[in-house]
Amino acid sequence: MAKRVGIWLRVSTEDQVRDESPEVHLARAQAYADAKDWKVVEIYRLDATSGKSVIELPQAQQMLSDVRSGHITGLVFSKLARLARNTRELLEFSDEFQQYGADLISLQESIDTSTPAGRMFFTVIAAMAQWEREEIAERVAASVPVRAKMGKNTGGQATYGYQWKDGKLVPDPEEAPIRALVYELFLQIKTKQGVARALNEKGYRTRNGHKFSYTTVGRLLRDPTAKGVKVANYTKSRGEGRGWELKDESEWVTHEVEPVVSEEIWDQCNRILDQGAANKAERPRRPTTYLFSGYVYCGRCGGKQKLYPQTGWDKYRCTKCANKIPMDDLEELFQRNLAAFLVSDVALDMLASKAEDRIKDRQRLLQVHRKELDGIQSKIDSCFELFHEGAMSGLEVKEHAKPLENRKKQLQEEIPAMEEDIESLKRHRDSRDELVAQGNTLAERWSSYDQEAKRDIVEGSLDRIIVHPDGVEFEFNYIPGSFPLT
């Protein structure tokens, strides 16, 4: 089947003055395609256009769309300066073409990435892009301590209960009362899980619209920002897609911000946390001896019979039919296919679907809150009408209206926060790059995890494993996938 290519024509006004008409460039490109027996299916024409920035132009966007869809698998143009005169855009074009297996063919520079020699172009371009990323990263890293000492934003969103306003970190009027409530509830309940449950039952949600969890409550309790001490410049990146690690404490920068709780309350809560951690450390934890215990089933027996660790043989074995698999082989298959699952379109679509479900749940709850607010206002109005008609005394109005006013105030604070949460959820639903990076990091660092960390990943991602005589079937979060043993 003939290779399907497009021809890129971009000629500036100056070129046309020099009689370098689009027809001349088209004839050269068509001749090259004919010599290669390629089929020209598209011509992208940008007449009298400056090359300073073209990637956002409709013709460029259409061309990139055709590359992504596979409509064209190559682009022929007269020279690199005709594609773009902006280095960053050239890198972006190259990145897109390499990602989708398409070729760039520049006639003047004799670059044809469909050939082994031409593919060196992608290598050089990739090196340039990496150098540029590292240069930017170094400049950003150098500016972080300076900005931190000035109390300015060093990246990322503000901690829950705060917002960046006019370059300063200040309490968020909607979230700050809830952040303070976390500490008050913890002093009463004494457990993070109990606080999370109490917040969720009251209808409160995190900034992203999720329910409060044990982990989220613990992080908020430990964060000293709430008592007026903002810590910055305390982490550094291990590299692209490899997570973060703490810096030496001598590099940390602290500055004062407006507190949402007193230092005394913050200290009391953290003493309780410290004591709980100490008590937990004193209790011996039962070690996890086998990574997949309880998750491995026999396919030969219909997927109902479990395979059990065979002591001394490093295998999982069915006690009914003797079907078995080496433990090391199973771990290698799990690692490889978990990585494939986490970055697959199926998994990402599933996560997007779950986010959509959460959005719908939040929208329903928002509708309930608005309806409740309208009902409360109607009841308050009725109380005052009865008072004016002499059917209710001032004391009775006060007794009936006060709890209604309190609930009204609470709803007026919660409804805007819920609306913002829904918008944040929508942004999260449409963001896939972060999820892909997390999946790649998890797979790449698998061998560095200890047994307990690996077991946590197994429990968090796996439903079960079915070992067949000719292969292994993994069921990740109710999305099955079969992978051969060979």
Short mmCIF file of C-alpha atoms in Angstrom, two decimals:
data_model
loop_
_atom_site.label_atom_id
_atom_site.label_comp_id
_atom_site.label_asym_id
_atom_site.label_seq_id
_atom_site.Cartn_x
_atom_site.Cartn_y
_atom_site.Cartn_z
CA MET A 1 0.00 0.00 0.00
CA ALA A 2 1.42 3.38 -1.01
CA LYS A 3 2.50 5.73 1.76
CA ARG A 4 -0.02 8.57 2.25
CA VAL A 5 1.65 11.97 2.57
CA GLY A 6 0.77 15.63 2.70
CA ILE A 7 2.59 18.57 1.13
CA TRP A 8 3.25 21.66 3.25
CA LEU A 9 3.34 24.97 1.36
CA ARG A 10 4.20 28.15 3.21
CA VAL A 11 5.61 31.04 1.22
CA SER A 12 6.11 34.52 2.67
CA THR A 13 5.52 37.79 0.81
CA GLU A 14 9.29 38.23 0.43
CA ASP A 15 9.58 34.80 -1.19
CA GLN A 16 6.86 35.65 -3.68
CA VAL A 17 8.75 38.83 -4.60
CA ARG A 18 11.72 36.56 -5.41
CA ASP A 19 9.43 34.46 -7.65
CA GLU A 20 9.41 31.55 -5.18
CA SER A 21 5.75 30.91 -5.80
CA PRO A 22 3.74 28.15 -4.06
CA GLU A 23 3.51 26.36 -7.40
CA VAL A 24 7.32 25.99 -7.52
CA HIS A 25 7.43 24.43 -4.06
CA LEU A 26 4.43 22.21 -4.87
CA ALA A 27 6.10 20.91 -8.05
CA ARG A 28 9.30 19.99 -6.14
CA ALA A 29 7.39 18.18 -3.40
CA GLN A 30 5.12 16.35 -5.88
CA ALA A 31 8.12 15.20 -7.87
CA TYR A 32 9.79 13.79 -4.75
CA ALA A 33 6.61 11.96 -3.74
CA ASP A 34 6.22 10.51 -7.25
CA ALA A 35 9.80 9.27 -7.20
CA LYS A 36 9.08 7.45 -3.93
CA ASP A 37 5.73 6.06 -5.20
CA TRP A 38 3.96 7.91 -2.38
CA LYS A 39 0.36 9.06 -2.65
CA VAL A 40 -0.25 12.77 -2.00
CA VAL A 41 -3.60 12.98 -0.21
CA GLU A 42 -3.47 16.48 1.28
CA ILE A 43 -1.96 19.87 0.45
CA TYR A 44 -1.66 22.36 3.30
CA ARG A 45 -1.28 25.84 1.82
CA LEU A 46 -0.33 28.97 3.77
CA ASP A 47 0.28 31.76 1.25
CA ALA A 48 2.16 34.95 2.27
CA THR A 49 2.41 33.81 5.89
CA SER A 50 5.16 34.69 8.36
CA GLY A 51 7.03 31.74 9.85
CA LYS A 52 7.40 33.33 13.28
CA SER A 53 4.53 31.31 14.69
CA VAL A 54 2.36 28.98 12.63
CA ILE A 55 1.45 26.04 14.88
CA GLU A 56 -1.83 27.62 16.01
CA LEU A 57 -3.01 28.39 12.50
CA PRO A 58 -5.98 26.33 11.24
CA GLN A 59 -3.91 24.69 8.47
CA ALA A 60 -1.26 23.56 10.99
CA GLN A 61 -3.87 22.22 13.39
CA GLN A 62 -5.59 20.33 10.54
CA MET A 63 -2.25 18.83 9.50
CA LEU A 64 -1.49 17.66 13.05
CA SER A 65 -4.99 16.21 13.34
CA ASP A 66 -4.40 14.24 10.12
CA VAL A 67 -1.12 12.90 11.56
CA ARG A 68 -2.80 11.79 14.78
CA SER A 69 -5.65 10.07 12.93
CA GLY A 70 -3.28 8.33 10.50
CA HIS A 71 -4.77 10.09 7.49
CA ILE A 72 -1.21 11.05 6.51
CA THR A 73 2.00 9.28 7.57
CA GLY A 74 4.44 11.83 6.19
CA LEU A 75 4.81 15.52 5.37
CA VAL A 76 6.91 16.84 2.47
CA PHE A 77 8.13 20.44 2.40
CA SER A 78 10.87 22.40 0.64
CA LYS A 79 13.02 23.22 3.69
CA LEU A 80 12.83 23.39 7.49
CA ALA A 81 12.39 27.16 7.40
CA ARG A 82 9.18 26.60 5.44
CA LEU A 83 7.74 24.36 8.18
CA ALA A 84 8.50 26.81 11.01
CA ARG A 85 11.12 29.40 11.86
CA ASN A 86 10.48 29.06 15.57
CA THR A 87 12.70 26.43 17.26
CA ARG A 88 10.12 25.56 19.89
CA GLU A 89 7.46 24.95 17.23
CA LEU A 90 9.86 22.81 15.24
CA LEU A 91 10.42 20.70 18.38
CA GLU A 92 6.68 20.41 18.89
CA PHE A 93 6.08 19.35 15.28
CA SER A 94 8.89 16.79 15.51
CA ASP A 95 7.54 15.43 18.80
CA GLU A 96 4.06 14.93 17.35
CA PHE A 97 5.35 13.21 14.20
CA GLN A 98 7.64 10.86 16.13
CA GLN A 99 4.89 10.00 18.64
CA TYR A 100 2.50 8.92 15.87
CA GLY A 101 5.09 7.23 13.65
CA ALA A 102 4.90 9.81 10.88
CA ASP A 103 7.83 11.14 8.85
CA LEU A 104 9.16 14.62 8.08
CA ILE A 105 10.73 15.14 4.66
CA SER A 106 12.68 18.35 4.05
CA LEU A 107 13.94 18.53 0.46
CA GLN A 108 16.65 21.21 0.79
CA GLU A 109 18.28 19.69 3.90
CA SER A 110 17.87 16.13 2.51
CA ILE A 111 16.08 15.03 5.69
CA ASP A 112 13.78 12.04 5.25
CA THR A 113 12.91 10.36 8.53
CA SER A 114 11.48 7.36 6.65
CA THR A 115 15.14 6.35 6.11
CA PRO A 116 17.69 5.21 8.76
CA ALA A 117 19.92 8.21 8.08
CA GLY A 118 17.00 10.62 8.26
CA ARG A 119 15.85 9.22 11.62
CA MET A 120 19.00 10.73 13.13
CA PHE A 121 17.09 14.02 12.83
CA PHE A 122 14.63 12.86 15.49
CA THR A 123 17.55 11.95 17.78
CA VAL A 124 19.12 15.40 17.41
CA ILE A 125 15.78 17.15 17.89
CA ALA A 126 15.07 15.07 21.02
CA ALA A 127 18.47 16.02 22.46
CA MET A 128 17.73 19.70 21.83
CA ALA A 129 14.36 19.37 23.56
CA GLN A 130 15.92 17.62 26.58
CA TRP A 131 18.60 20.32 26.85
CA GLU A 132 15.95 23.04 26.75
CA ARG A 133 13.88 21.29 29.45
CA GLU A 134 16.93 20.97 31.71
CA GLU A 135 17.84 24.62 31.20
CA ILE A 136 14.31 25.70 32.14
CA ALA A 137 14.31 23.35 35.16
CA GLU A 138 17.60 24.81 36.44
CA ARG A 139 16.33 28.36 36.14
CA VAL A 140 13.09 27.48 37.91
CA ALA A 141 14.94 25.62 40.69
CA ALA A 142 17.23 28.62 41.26
CA SER A 143 14.27 30.97 41.60
CA VAL A 144 12.30 28.82 44.08
CA PRO A 145 14.28 29.65 47.27
CA VAL A 146 14.21 33.36 46.46
CA ARG A 147 10.46 33.37 45.88
CA ALA A 148 9.90 31.26 48.99
CA LYS A 149 11.80 33.71 51.20
CA MET A 150 9.66 36.52 49.80
CA GLY A 151 6.50 34.57 50.70
CA LYS A 152 5.49 34.23 47.04
CA ASN A 153 3.93 31.22 45.34
CA THR A 154 6.59 28.67 44.38
CA GLY A 155 4.23 26.53 42.33
CA GLY A 156 1.21 24.38 42.90
CA GLN A 157 -2.12 25.24 44.47
CA ALA A 158 -2.58 26.57 47.97
CA THR A 159 -3.20 24.12 50.80
CA TYR A 160 -6.84 23.48 51.65
CA GLY A 161 -8.27 26.42 53.62
CA TYR A 162 -6.05 28.99 51.89
CA GLN A 163 -5.81 30.81 48.57
CA TRP A 164 -3.25 32.90 46.74
CA LYS A 165 -4.56 36.47 46.50
CA ASP A 166 -2.51 39.41 45.21
CA GLY A 167 0.65 37.32 45.56
CA LYS A 168 0.00 36.42 49.19
CA LEU A 169 -1.23 33.26 50.90
CA VAL A 170 -4.39 34.15 52.82
CA PRO A 171 -7.27 32.14 54.35
CA ASP A 172 -9.96 31.16 51.89
CA PRO A 173 -13.29 32.47 53.23
CA GLU A 174 -15.11 29.29 52.14
CA GLU A 175 -12.55 26.63 53.05
CA ALA A 176 -10.93 28.13 56.16
CA PRO A 177 -13.90 27.39 58.49
CA ILE A 178 -13.87 23.76 57.35
CA ARG A 179 -10.09 23.54 57.84
CA ALA A 180 -10.54 24.84 61.40
CA LEU A 181 -13.37 22.34 61.92
CA VAL A 182 -10.95 19.49 61.12
CA TYR A 183 -8.89 20.35 64.23
CA GLU A 184 -11.95 20.86 66.44
CA LEU A 185 -13.40 17.49 65.43
CA PHE A 186 -10.08 15.72 65.95
CA LEU A 187 -9.81 16.99 69.53
CA GLN A 188 -13.26 15.48 70.14
CA ILE A 189 -13.06 12.24 68.15
CA LYS A 190 -9.31 11.54 68.42
CA THR A 191 -9.15 9.51 65.14
CA LYS A 192 -8.53 10.62 61.57
CA GLN A 193 -11.04 8.15 60.18
CA GLY A 194 -13.70 9.46 62.55
CA VAL A 195 -13.03 13.06 61.50
CA ALA A 196 -13.25 12.11 57.82
CA ARG A 197 -16.57 10.36 58.42
CA ALA A 198 -17.98 13.33 60.36
CA LEU A 199 -16.98 15.81 57.63
CA ASN A 200 -18.48 13.65 54.89
CA GLU A 201 -21.72 13.18 56.79
CA LYS A 202 -22.04 16.96 57.08
CA GLY A 203 -21.79 17.19 53.29
CA TYR A 204 -18.29 18.70 53.17
CA ARG A 205 -15.93 17.72 50.36
CA THR A 206 -12.33 18.41 49.40
CA ARG A 207 -11.44 21.07 46.85
CA ASN A 208 -11.58 18.43 44.10
CA GLY A 209 -15.04 17.30 45.13
CA HIS A 210 -13.91 14.06 46.76
CA LYS A 211 -14.94 12.79 50.15
CA PHE A 212 -12.48 13.44 52.97
CA SER A 213 -10.28 10.41 53.64
CA TYR A 214 -8.10 9.21 56.49
CA THR A 215 -5.02 10.31 54.54
CA THR A 216 -6.35 13.76 53.66
CA VAL A 217 -7.32 14.51 57.26
CA GLY A 218 -3.89 13.40 58.48
CA ARG A 219 -2.11 15.63 55.97
CA LEU A 220 -4.20 18.65 56.93
CA LEU A 221 -3.63 18.07 60.65
CA ARG A 222 0.16 17.87 60.16
CA ASP A 223 0.42 20.93 57.90
CA PRO A 224 1.66 23.88 60.07
CA THR A 225 0.17 26.45 57.67
CA ALA A 226 -3.04 26.29 59.70
CA LYS A 227 -1.24 27.69 62.77
CA GLY A 228 0.39 30.44 60.72
CA VAL A 229 3.70 28.86 59.61
CA LYS A 230 4.07 28.27 55.88
CA VAL A 231 6.90 25.89 54.94
CA ALA A 232 8.29 26.16 51.41
CA ASN A 233 11.27 24.91 49.38
CA TYR A 234 11.27 21.60 51.26
CA THR A 235 10.95 19.18 48.32
CA LYS A 236 12.80 18.57 45.09
CA SER A 237 12.03 16.53 42.01
CA ARG A 238 13.85 13.26 41.38
CA GLY A 239 13.46 13.88 37.67
CA GLU A 240 10.69 13.80 35.12
CA GLY A 241 8.02 11.29 36.16
CA ARG A 242 10.05 10.03 39.16
CA GLY A 243 8.30 11.78 42.02
CA TRP A 244 9.60 14.03 44.81
CA GLU A 245 11.84 13.81 47.86
CA LEU A 246 12.48 15.99 50.91
CA LYS A 247 15.38 18.45 50.89
CA ASP A 248 17.71 18.87 53.82
CA GLU A 249 15.97 20.81 56.58
CA SER A 250 18.59 23.55 56.34
CA GLU A 251 17.16 24.47 52.91
CA TRP A 252 13.58 24.79 54.11
CA VAL A 253 12.07 28.27 54.13
CA THR A 254 9.35 29.33 56.56
CA HIS A 255 7.35 32.54 56.79
CA GLU A 256 4.31 33.71 58.68
CA VAL A 257 0.77 33.67 57.31
CA GLU A 258 -2.59 34.34 58.90
CA PRO A 259 -3.56 31.30 61.03
CA VAL A 260 -6.96 29.59 60.97
CA VAL A 261 -6.44 27.84 64.35
CA SER A 262 -4.41 28.74 67.40
CA GLU A 263 -0.94 27.30 67.90
CA GLU A 264 -2.22 25.63 71.08
CA ILE A 265 -4.95 23.70 69.23
CA TRP A 266 -2.53 22.69 66.47
CA ASP A 267 0.00 21.44 69.04
CA GLN A 268 -2.65 19.48 70.94
CA CYS A 269 -3.77 17.70 67.78
CA ASN A 270 -0.23 16.84 66.74
CA ARG A 271 0.64 15.50 70.20
CA ILE A 272 -2.29 13.11 69.85
CA LEU A 273 -1.02 12.09 66.39
CA ASP A 274 2.52 11.56 67.72
CA GLN A 275 1.27 9.41 70.57
CA GLY A 276 -0.84 7.34 68.19
CA ALA A 277 2.16 6.79 65.91
CA ALA A 278 4.30 5.74 68.87
CA ASN A 279 1.70 3.22 70.05
CA LYS A 280 1.37 1.82 66.55
CA ALA A 281 5.15 1.40 66.25
CA GLU A 282 5.18 -0.67 69.44
CA ARG A 283 2.67 -3.16 67.99
CA PRO A 284 4.36 -5.80 65.83
CA ARG A 285 3.01 -5.97 62.29
CA ARG A 286 2.44 -9.36 60.76
CA PRO A 287 4.75 -9.56 57.74
CA THR A 288 3.37 -10.36 54.30
CA THR A 289 5.24 -13.51 53.29
CA TYR A 290 3.72 -14.06 49.84
CA LEU A 291 2.95 -11.22 47.45
CA PHE A 292 -0.21 -12.61 45.81
CA SER A 293 -1.71 -14.66 48.65
CA GLY A 294 -5.49 -14.76 48.33
CA TYR A 295 -5.52 -13.39 44.77
CA VAL A 296 -4.45 -16.41 42.66
CA TYR A 297 -7.10 -18.76 41.23
CA CYS A 298 -6.90 -21.87 39.07
CA GLY A 299 -8.18 -21.50 35.52
CA ARG A 300 -8.12 -25.24 34.95
CA CYS A 301 -10.65 -25.65 37.78
CA GLY A 302 -12.95 -22.98 36.39
CA GLY A 303 -11.49 -20.03 38.31
CA LYS A 304 -13.08 -21.04 41.61
CA GLN A 305 -10.22 -22.94 43.26
CA LYS A 306 -7.43 -20.86 44.82
CA LEU A 307 -3.74 -21.52 44.22
CA TYR A 308 -1.77 -21.57 47.46
CA PRO A 309 1.93 -20.83 48.08
CA GLN A 310 3.90 -24.08 48.01
CA THR A 311 6.45 -23.83 50.80
CA GLY A 312 10.00 -24.61 49.72
CA TRP A 313 9.19 -24.63 45.99
CA ASP A 314 8.58 -20.90 45.30
CA LYS A 315 5.38 -21.67 43.42
CA TYR A 316 1.66 -21.09 43.68
CA ARG A 317 -0.04 -24.47 43.34
CA CYS A 318 -3.63 -25.71 43.05
CA THR A 319 -4.28 -28.41 45.66
CA LYS A 320 -6.98 -29.96 43.46
CA CYS A 321 -5.36 -30.37 40.04
CA ALA A 322 -1.68 -29.46 40.69
CA ASN A 323 -1.80 -26.49 38.28
CA LYS A 324 1.09 -24.19 39.28
CA ILE A 325 3.19 -21.14 38.38
CA PRO A 326 6.59 -19.92 39.71
CA MET A 327 6.29 -16.92 42.03
CA ASP A 328 9.00 -14.92 40.24
CA ASP A 329 7.33 -15.46 36.85
CA LEU A 330 4.00 -14.29 38.21
CA GLU A 331 5.53 -11.15 39.72
CA GLU A 332 7.27 -10.28 36.44
CA LEU A 333 4.01 -10.71 34.51
CA PHE A 334 2.13 -8.63 37.06
CA GLN A 335 4.66 -5.77 36.92
CA ARG A 336 4.70 -5.65 33.12
CA ASN A 337 0.97 -5.80 32.66
CA LEU A 338 0.09 -3.48 35.53
CA ALA A 339 2.22 -0.87 33.76
CA ALA A 340 0.37 -1.49 30.49
CA PHE A 341 -2.99 -1.30 32.24
CA LEU A 342 -2.29 1.95 34.11
CA VAL A 343 -1.46 3.90 30.95
CA SER A 344 -4.03 2.21 28.68
CA ASP A 345 -6.89 4.14 27.12
CA VAL A 346 -9.25 1.66 28.80
CA ALA A 347 -7.98 2.53 32.28
CA LEU A 348 -7.87 6.27 31.61
CA ASP A 349 -11.37 6.19 30.14
CA MET A 350 -12.54 4.29 33.21
CA LEU A 351 -11.07 6.95 35.49
CA ALA A 352 -12.67 9.68 33.39
CA SER A 353 -15.98 7.83 33.65
CA LYS A 354 -15.63 7.63 37.43
CA ALA A 355 -14.88 11.34 37.54
CA GLU A 356 -18.00 11.97 35.47
CA ASP A 357 -20.02 9.93 37.98
CA ARG A 358 -18.60 12.00 40.83
CA ILE A 359 -19.50 15.20 38.97
CA LYS A 360 -23.08 14.00 38.58
CA ASP A 361 -23.23 13.07 42.28
CA ARG A 362 -21.93 16.51 43.26
CA GLN A 363 -24.40 18.21 40.91
CA ARG A 364 -27.27 16.26 42.45
CA LEU A 365 -26.09 17.20 45.95
CA LEU A 366 -25.76 20.83 44.86
CA GLN A 367 -29.33 20.77 43.58
CA VAL A 368 -30.50 19.35 46.92
CA HIS A 369 -28.65 22.09 48.82
CA ARG A 370 -30.15 24.83 46.64
CA LYS A 371 -33.63 23.40 47.11
CA GLU A 372 -33.06 23.21 50.86
CA LEU A 373 -31.86 26.83 50.92
CA ASP A 374 -35.01 27.97 49.10
CA GLY A 375 -37.17 26.02 51.55
CA ILE A 376 -35.38 27.52 54.56
CA GLN A 377 -35.81 31.05 53.22
CA SER A 378 -39.51 30.36 52.69
CA LYS A 379 -39.87 29.18 56.29
CA ILE A 380 -38.04 32.24 57.63
CA ASP A 381 -40.31 34.53 55.58
CA SER A 382 -43.37 32.69 56.94
CA CYS A 383 -42.21 33.24 60.54
CA PHE A 384 -41.94 36.98 60.02
CA GLU A 385 -45.30 37.12 58.23
CA LEU A 386 -46.94 35.37 61.18
CA PHE A 387 -45.21 37.83 63.52
CA HIS A 388 -46.57 40.83 61.60
CA GLU A 389 -50.03 39.28 61.62
CA GLY A 390 -49.80 38.83 65.40
CA ALA A 391 -49.99 35.05 65.17
CA MET A 392 -46.46 34.57 66.55
CA SER A 393 -44.59 36.42 69.28
CA GLY A 394 -41.10 37.84 68.90
CA LEU A 395 -39.72 35.13 71.20
CA GLU A 396 -41.37 32.41 69.12
CA VAL A 397 -39.98 33.93 65.94
CA LYS A 398 -36.50 33.94 67.46
CA GLU A 399 -36.79 30.31 68.59
CA HIS A 400 -38.01 29.13 65.18
CA ALA A 401 -35.86 31.36 62.99
CA LYS A 402 -32.47 31.03 64.72
CA PRO A 403 -31.73 27.39 63.73
CA LEU A 404 -33.03 28.17 60.25
CA GLU A 405 -30.69 31.18 59.97
CA ASN A 406 -27.74 29.05 61.14
CA ARG A 407 -28.43 26.40 58.52
CA LYS A 408 -28.99 29.09 55.88
CA LYS A 409 -25.56 30.58 56.62
CA GLN A 410 -23.96 27.13 56.40
CA LEU A 411 -25.58 26.42 53.03
CA GLN A 412 -24.59 29.85 51.69
CA GLU A 413 -20.99 28.96 52.48
CA GLU A 414 -21.16 25.41 51.13
CA ILE A 415 -22.94 26.03 47.81
CA PRO A 416 -20.20 28.24 46.23
CA ALA A 417 -17.56 25.77 47.42
CA MET A 418 -19.48 22.90 45.83
CA GLU A 419 -19.78 24.82 42.55
CA GLU A 420 -16.01 25.35 42.53
CA ASP A 421 -15.47 21.68 43.38
CA ILE A 422 -17.56 20.64 40.37
CA GLU A 423 -15.52 22.85 38.03
CA SER A 424 -12.29 21.47 39.52
CA LEU A 425 -13.57 17.92 39.02
CA LYS A 426 -14.30 18.68 35.37
CA ARG A 427 -10.73 19.92 34.89
CA HIS A 428 -9.41 16.80 36.59
CA ARG A 429 -11.62 14.57 34.41
CA ASP A 430 -10.07 16.04 31.25
CA SER A 431 -6.43 15.75 32.43
CA ARG A 432 -4.76 12.49 31.37
CA ASP A 433 -1.04 13.39 31.31
CA GLU A 434 -0.68 13.33 35.09
CA LEU A 435 -2.34 9.90 35.33
CA VAL A 436 -0.05 8.48 32.64
CA ALA A 437 3.05 9.86 34.41
CA GLN A 438 1.96 8.27 37.69
CA GLY A 439 1.43 4.92 36.00
CA ASN A 440 4.88 5.02 34.36
CA THR A 441 6.56 5.96 37.65
CA LEU A 442 4.89 3.10 39.51
CA ALA A 443 6.06 0.56 36.94
CA GLU A 444 9.62 1.89 36.65
CA ARG A 445 10.24 1.86 40.41
CA TRP A 446 8.66 -1.53 41.12
CA SER A 447 11.97 -3.28 41.83
CA SER A 448 12.94 -0.64 44.43
CA TYR A 449 9.83 -1.25 46.57
CA ASP A 450 9.96 -3.51 49.61
CA GLN A 451 7.57 -6.43 50.06
CA GLU A 452 5.03 -4.44 52.08
CA ALA A 453 4.89 -1.63 49.51
CA LYS A 454 4.42 -4.14 46.68
CA ARG A 455 1.65 -5.87 48.61
CA ASP A 456 -0.10 -2.50 49.09
CA ILE A 457 -0.01 -1.96 45.31
CA VAL A 458 -1.40 -5.46 44.71
CA GLU A 459 -4.25 -4.85 47.14
CA GLY A 460 -5.01 -1.44 45.66
CA SER A 461 -5.06 -2.43 41.98
CA LEU A 462 -5.89 -6.13 41.66
CA ASP A 463 -9.15 -8.08 41.89
CA ARG A 464 -7.71 -11.48 41.15
CA ILE A 465 -5.32 -13.54 38.99
CA ILE A 466 -6.47 -16.63 37.06
CA VAL A 467 -3.70 -19.06 36.08
CA HIS A 468 -4.59 -21.09 32.98
CA PRO A 469 -2.44 -23.90 31.55
CA ASP A 470 -1.39 -21.65 28.65
CA GLY A 471 -1.45 -18.16 30.16
CA VAL A 472 -2.36 -15.83 33.00
CA GLU A 473 -5.40 -13.57 33.24
CA PHE A 474 -5.21 -10.44 35.38
CA GLU A 475 -8.34 -8.59 36.50
CA PHE A 476 -7.44 -5.02 37.41
CA ASN A 477 -10.28 -3.04 38.96
CA TYR A 478 -12.93 -5.09 37.15
CA ILE A 479 -11.29 -4.56 33.74
CA PRO A 480 -9.88 -7.98 32.66
CA GLY A 481 -6.91 -8.46 30.40
CA SER A 482 -5.23 -11.69 29.29
CA PHE A 483 -1.47 -11.96 28.87
CA PRO A 484 0.41 -15.00 27.50
CA LEU A 485 3.09 -16.75 29.52
CA THR A 486 5.57 -16.68 26.64
#
